[in-house]
Coordinates of C-alpha atoms and ligand atoms in Angstrom, one line a residue:
M1 CA 105.1 -97.5 -146.3
S2 CA 103.7 -100.8 -145.1
K3 CA 102.8 -103.4 -147.8
H4 CA 99.5 -105.3 -147.8
W5 CA 98.5 -108.5 -149.4
P6 CA 95.1 -108.9 -151.0
A7 CA 93.2 -111.7 -149.5
L8 CA 89.8 -113.3 -149.1
D9 CA 88.4 -114.7 -145.9
I10 CA 86.1 -117.6 -146.6
R11 CA 83.7 -119.0 -144.1
F12 CA 81.7 -122.3 -144.7
T13 CA 78.0 -121.9 -144.1
A14 CA 77.1 -125.6 -143.5
S15 CA 77.0 -126.8 -140.0
A16 CA 77.3 -130.6 -140.6
P17 CA 80.9 -131.7 -140.6
D18 CA 80.5 -134.0 -143.6
Q19 CA 78.8 -131.2 -145.7
R20 CA 81.5 -128.8 -144.6
A21 CA 84.2 -131.3 -145.7
A22 CA 82.4 -131.7 -149.1
D23 CA 82.2 -128.0 -149.4
A24 CA 85.9 -127.5 -148.5
D25 CA 86.8 -130.0 -151.4
R26 CA 84.6 -128.0 -153.7
L27 CA 86.3 -124.8 -152.7
A28 CA 89.7 -126.1 -153.2
A29 CA 88.8 -127.2 -156.7
A30 CA 87.3 -123.9 -157.6
L31 CA 90.4 -122.1 -156.1
D32 CA 92.6 -124.2 -158.3
D33 CA 91.7 -122.1 -161.2
L34 CA 91.8 -118.7 -159.4
R35 CA 95.5 -118.5 -159.0
P36 CA 95.9 -118.2 -155.0
T37 CA 99.4 -117.8 -153.8
A38 CA 98.7 -119.4 -150.4
I39 CA 95.9 -120.7 -148.2
E40 CA 95.8 -120.5 -144.6
E41 CA 93.3 -122.4 -142.4
R42 CA 92.3 -121.0 -139.0
D43 CA 89.2 -121.9 -137.0
G44 CA 87.7 -123.7 -139.8
A45 CA 87.8 -120.6 -142.0
W46 CA 90.2 -120.0 -145.0
R47 CA 92.3 -117.1 -145.6
V48 CA 93.3 -117.2 -149.2
F49 CA 96.0 -114.9 -150.6
F50 CA 96.5 -113.5 -154.0
T51 CA 99.2 -111.5 -155.8
T52 CA 97.0 -108.6 -157.1
A53 CA 93.8 -107.0 -155.8
A54 CA 92.4 -107.6 -159.3
D55 CA 93.0 -111.4 -158.9
R56 CA 91.5 -111.4 -155.5
D57 CA 88.3 -109.4 -156.7
A58 CA 88.0 -111.8 -159.7
A59 CA 88.1 -114.8 -157.3
G60 CA 85.5 -113.1 -155.2
V61 CA 83.1 -112.8 -158.1
A62 CA 83.9 -116.4 -159.3
L63 CA 83.3 -117.8 -155.7
A64 CA 79.9 -115.8 -155.4
A65 CA 78.4 -118.7 -157.5
G66 CA 78.9 -120.9 -154.4
A67 CA 77.3 -118.3 -152.1
D68 CA 74.9 -120.9 -150.5
R69 CA 78.0 -122.9 -149.4
F70 CA 80.6 -120.4 -148.3
E71 CA 80.7 -116.6 -147.8
S72 CA 83.7 -114.6 -148.7
A73 CA 84.9 -111.2 -147.6
P74 CA 87.9 -109.3 -149.2
L75 CA 90.6 -107.8 -146.8
D76 CA 94.1 -106.6 -147.1
V77 CA 96.6 -108.3 -144.7
P78 CA 99.6 -106.4 -143.4
D79 CA 102.8 -108.0 -144.6
E80 CA 104.8 -108.4 -141.4
D81 CA 104.0 -112.0 -141.1
W82 CA 105.0 -112.6 -144.7
A83 CA 108.2 -110.8 -144.2
R84 CA 109.0 -113.0 -141.3
R85 CA 108.1 -116.2 -143.1
S86 CA 110.0 -115.3 -146.3
Q87 CA 113.1 -114.6 -144.1
E88 CA 112.6 -118.1 -142.6
A89 CA 112.4 -119.5 -146.1
L90 CA 115.6 -117.9 -147.0
G91 CA 117.6 -119.3 -144.0
A92 CA 119.3 -122.6 -143.5
V93 CA 118.1 -125.2 -141.0
R94 CA 120.3 -127.5 -139.1
V95 CA 119.2 -130.8 -137.4
G96 CA 121.9 -132.8 -136.0
R97 CA 124.5 -133.3 -138.8
V98 CA 122.0 -132.3 -141.5
V99 CA 121.8 -128.7 -142.8
V100 CA 118.9 -128.0 -145.1
A101 CA 119.4 -124.8 -147.1
P102 CA 118.1 -123.0 -150.3
P103 CA 120.5 -122.9 -153.3
W104 CA 121.4 -119.3 -152.6
R105 CA 122.3 -120.2 -149.0
A106 CA 124.2 -123.4 -149.9
A107 CA 127.5 -121.7 -149.9
G108 CA 128.7 -121.6 -146.3
A109 CA 125.7 -123.2 -144.8
A110 CA 127.5 -126.2 -143.9
P111 CA 130.7 -125.0 -142.2
D112 CA 131.9 -128.2 -140.7
A113 CA 133.4 -131.0 -142.5
A114 CA 131.0 -133.4 -140.9
D115 CA 127.9 -131.4 -141.9
L116 CA 125.7 -133.0 -144.6
L117 CA 124.2 -130.5 -146.9
V118 CA 120.8 -130.9 -148.4
I119 CA 119.8 -128.2 -150.9
I120 CA 116.0 -127.7 -151.2
L121 CA 114.5 -125.1 -153.6
P122 CA 111.7 -123.6 -151.5
S123 CA 108.4 -123.9 -153.3
M124 CA 104.7 -124.5 -152.7
G125 CA 105.8 -128.2 -152.1
F126 CA 106.1 -129.2 -148.5
G127 CA 109.4 -129.7 -146.8
T128 CA 111.9 -126.9 -146.7
G129 CA 113.1 -128.0 -143.3
H130 CA 111.2 -125.2 -141.7
H131 CA 108.3 -127.4 -140.6
Q132 CA 108.5 -128.8 -137.2
T133 CA 107.5 -132.3 -138.4
T134 CA 110.3 -132.3 -141.1
R135 CA 112.9 -131.6 -138.3
L136 CA 111.5 -134.2 -136.1
C137 CA 111.9 -136.8 -138.8
L138 CA 115.4 -135.4 -139.5
A139 CA 116.2 -136.0 -135.9
L140 CA 114.8 -139.4 -135.5
L141 CA 116.3 -140.6 -138.8
Q142 CA 119.7 -139.7 -137.4
Q143 CA 119.2 -141.9 -134.3
R144 CA 119.9 -144.9 -136.7
N145 CA 123.2 -145.4 -138.6
A146 CA 121.7 -145.2 -142.1
A147 CA 124.8 -146.5 -143.8
G148 CA 123.9 -149.1 -146.2
L149 CA 120.2 -149.2 -145.3
R150 CA 117.3 -149.5 -147.6
V151 CA 115.1 -146.5 -147.0
L152 CA 111.5 -145.9 -147.9
D153 CA 110.3 -142.2 -147.8
V154 CA 106.5 -142.3 -147.7
G155 CA 105.2 -138.8 -148.9
T156 CA 108.5 -137.4 -149.9
G157 CA 107.2 -133.9 -150.8
S158 CA 110.3 -131.8 -151.7
G159 CA 112.6 -135.1 -151.3
V160 CA 114.1 -133.6 -148.1
L161 CA 114.1 -136.8 -146.0
A162 CA 115.2 -138.9 -148.9
L163 CA 118.0 -136.5 -149.6
A164 CA 119.0 -136.4 -146.0
A165 CA 119.1 -140.3 -145.9
W166 CA 121.3 -140.3 -149.1
R167 CA 123.7 -137.8 -147.5
L168 CA 123.8 -140.2 -144.4
G169 CA 124.9 -143.0 -146.6
A170 CA 121.8 -145.0 -147.1
G171 CA 122.3 -147.9 -149.6
S172 CA 119.1 -147.5 -151.6
I173 CA 116.2 -145.0 -151.4
L174 CA 112.6 -145.1 -152.8
A175 CA 110.7 -142.0 -152.5
V176 CA 107.1 -141.9 -153.2
D177 CA 104.5 -139.2 -153.3
D178 CA 100.9 -139.2 -154.8
D179 CA 101.2 -135.6 -155.7
A180 CA 102.5 -135.0 -159.1
D181 CA 103.8 -131.5 -158.2
A182 CA 105.7 -132.9 -155.2
V183 CA 107.3 -135.6 -157.4
A184 CA 108.4 -132.9 -159.9
A185 CA 109.8 -130.7 -157.0
A186 CA 111.6 -133.7 -155.6
G187 CA 113.0 -134.4 -159.0
D188 CA 114.3 -130.8 -159.2
N189 CA 115.9 -131.1 -155.8
L190 CA 117.7 -134.5 -156.6
E191 CA 119.3 -132.6 -159.6
L192 CA 120.2 -129.7 -157.5
N193 CA 122.0 -132.0 -155.0
G194 CA 123.8 -134.1 -157.7
A195 CA 121.7 -137.1 -156.6
P196 CA 119.7 -137.9 -159.8
G197 CA 120.3 -141.7 -159.9
A198 CA 120.8 -142.2 -156.1
I199 CA 117.1 -142.0 -155.2
T200 CA 114.1 -143.7 -157.1
L201 CA 111.2 -141.5 -157.3
R202 CA 107.7 -143.1 -157.6
H203 CA 104.5 -141.1 -158.3
G204 CA 101.6 -142.8 -156.8
D205 CA 99.6 -143.6 -153.6
F206 CA 101.7 -145.8 -151.2
R207 CA 98.6 -147.8 -150.3
L208 CA 98.4 -149.2 -153.8
M209 CA 101.9 -150.2 -153.9
P210 CA 102.1 -153.8 -152.5
G211 CA 105.3 -155.3 -151.2
L212 CA 107.1 -152.2 -150.0
A213 CA 109.9 -153.2 -147.8
A214 CA 112.9 -151.2 -146.1
D215 CA 115.1 -151.1 -143.2
L216 CA 114.1 -147.4 -142.5
V217 CA 110.5 -146.2 -143.2
L218 CA 110.1 -142.4 -143.0
A219 CA 106.4 -141.4 -142.9
N220 CA 105.8 -137.7 -142.4
L221 CA 102.0 -137.8 -143.1
T222 CA 99.1 -137.1 -140.9
G223 CA 97.8 -138.6 -137.6
A224 CA 94.8 -139.9 -139.4
L225 CA 96.7 -141.5 -142.2
L226 CA 99.2 -143.1 -139.9
M227 CA 96.3 -144.5 -137.8
R228 CA 94.4 -145.9 -140.9
Q229 CA 97.6 -147.2 -142.5
A230 CA 99.5 -148.5 -139.4
E231 CA 99.4 -152.0 -140.6
T232 CA 100.6 -151.2 -144.1
L233 CA 103.4 -149.0 -142.8
A234 CA 104.5 -151.5 -140.2
A235 CA 104.5 -154.3 -142.8
A236 CA 107.0 -152.3 -144.7
V237 CA 109.6 -152.3 -141.9
A238 CA 112.1 -155.2 -142.3
P239 CA 113.1 -157.1 -139.2
G240 CA 115.7 -155.0 -137.3
G241 CA 114.3 -151.9 -139.1
S242 CA 112.7 -148.7 -137.9
L243 CA 109.6 -146.5 -138.8
V244 CA 110.0 -142.8 -138.3
A245 CA 106.5 -141.3 -138.2
S246 CA 105.5 -137.6 -137.8
G247 CA 102.8 -135.2 -139.0
L248 CA 100.8 -136.2 -136.0
T249 CA 99.8 -133.8 -133.1
L250 CA 99.9 -134.2 -129.3
A251 CA 96.1 -134.8 -129.4
E252 CA 96.4 -137.6 -131.9
E253 CA 99.5 -139.2 -130.4
E254 CA 97.8 -141.8 -128.1
A255 CA 95.7 -143.2 -130.9
V256 CA 98.5 -143.3 -133.5
A257 CA 100.9 -144.8 -130.9
A258 CA 98.3 -147.5 -130.1
A259 CA 97.7 -148.3 -133.8
L260 CA 101.5 -148.7 -134.6
G261 CA 102.3 -150.3 -131.3
R262 CA 100.0 -153.3 -132.4
W263 CA 102.8 -154.2 -135.0
L264 CA 105.9 -152.5 -133.8
T265 CA 107.8 -151.4 -130.5
P266 CA 108.1 -147.8 -129.6
V267 CA 111.5 -146.7 -129.0
S268 CA 111.7 -142.8 -129.3
R269 CA 109.6 -139.7 -129.1
L270 CA 110.3 -136.1 -129.8
V271 CA 108.0 -133.1 -129.6
E272 CA 108.1 -129.6 -131.2
G273 CA 105.3 -127.3 -130.2
E274 CA 102.1 -129.4 -130.6
W275 CA 103.8 -131.8 -133.3
V276 CA 105.1 -135.3 -132.4
G277 CA 107.7 -137.5 -134.0
L278 CA 107.7 -141.2 -133.1
R279 CA 110.2 -144.0 -133.8
F280 CA 109.2 -147.6 -133.8
D281 CA 111.4 -150.6 -134.3
R282 CA 110.7 -154.0 -135.5
L283 CA 112.8 -156.0 -133.0
Ligands
LIG1 N1 108.7 -135.7 -146.4 C1 108.5 -134.4 -146.4 C2 107.0 -134.0 -146.8 C3 105.9 -134.4 -145.9 S1 104.3 -133.7 -146.4 C4 108.8 -133.8 -145.2 O1 109.0 -134.5 -144.3 O2 109.0 -132.5 -145.2 C5 103.4 -135.2 -146.8 C6 103.6 -135.6 -148.2 O3 102.9 -136.9 -148.2 C7 102.9 -134.8 -149.2 O4 103.8 -134.4 -150.2 C8 101.8 -135.6 -149.8 O5 101.4 -135.4 -151.1 C9 102.2 -137.1 -149.4 N2 101.2 -138.0 -149.4 C10 100.0 -138.0 -148.6 N3 99.3 -139.1 -148.8 C11 99.9 -139.9 -149.6 C12 99.8 -141.2 -150.0 N4 98.6 -141.9 -149.8 N5 100.6 -141.8 -150.9 C13 101.7 -141.0 -151.2 N6 102.0 -139.8 -150.8 C14 101.2 -139.2 -150.0

């Protein structure tokens, strides 16, 4: 018997981009109370998954109040896709010397003595090692000898890059995220790895933290944020240091590279699918 997942397809009715963005914010806030398990965006429409059909139907009723802003239609999505994705979430991922694995795969996930194991509990929080941008950052990070360096992980999510830097021998690590759930998840992962004191976690917006400085700045954010915050991020890179940036797409690369290139020197570029990872140095 094939399983199906209850979902809602939600379409925004406004045509003006500004209005649609505002409506998307309202929808996200409304969904917060409706217990969705996952949200996928495709072609500007949202597919929102629920654990049960009852939850889905209750959400449909609740969202009907916003019917002038968005239209929703219930559907049942066959679970092949989900099976594939949960398989992925179960597996270990290797990038260079770093192996990222969930706790139940940690034993045997790093068979070579030279392997550096990072245990990450998969959760809604970003950064299990299965996203291309995380892998790009892990690869670029290993181009530098991190031993003894001061590392700043801007938008740490699950803590995966900070933990990788710790395994690679970084001297001190500050990991920042403005999402309280991410900070909590990162804290759990530090414990899991036996690294509770090795990494300083800070909850907050990096744009409001003056004086950030490190030899290695890791910023897996978005193209737009990298562009707007290029000066702030570059300013955090000490002389001789590097900025590892990802979260940008091929379409955004030129603008992001130009923004960062005003302050730093491009030295490396990696691509996975449509995602780009860039390394800049302060020479
Ligand atoms: N570093 C992880 C997670 C990247 S996802 C990895 O590479 O897999 C990006 C993270 O940046 C999210 O957790 C998000 O909450 C955080 N973030 C976005 N904007 C931020 C800001 N202005 N200040 C701090 N954190 C931010």
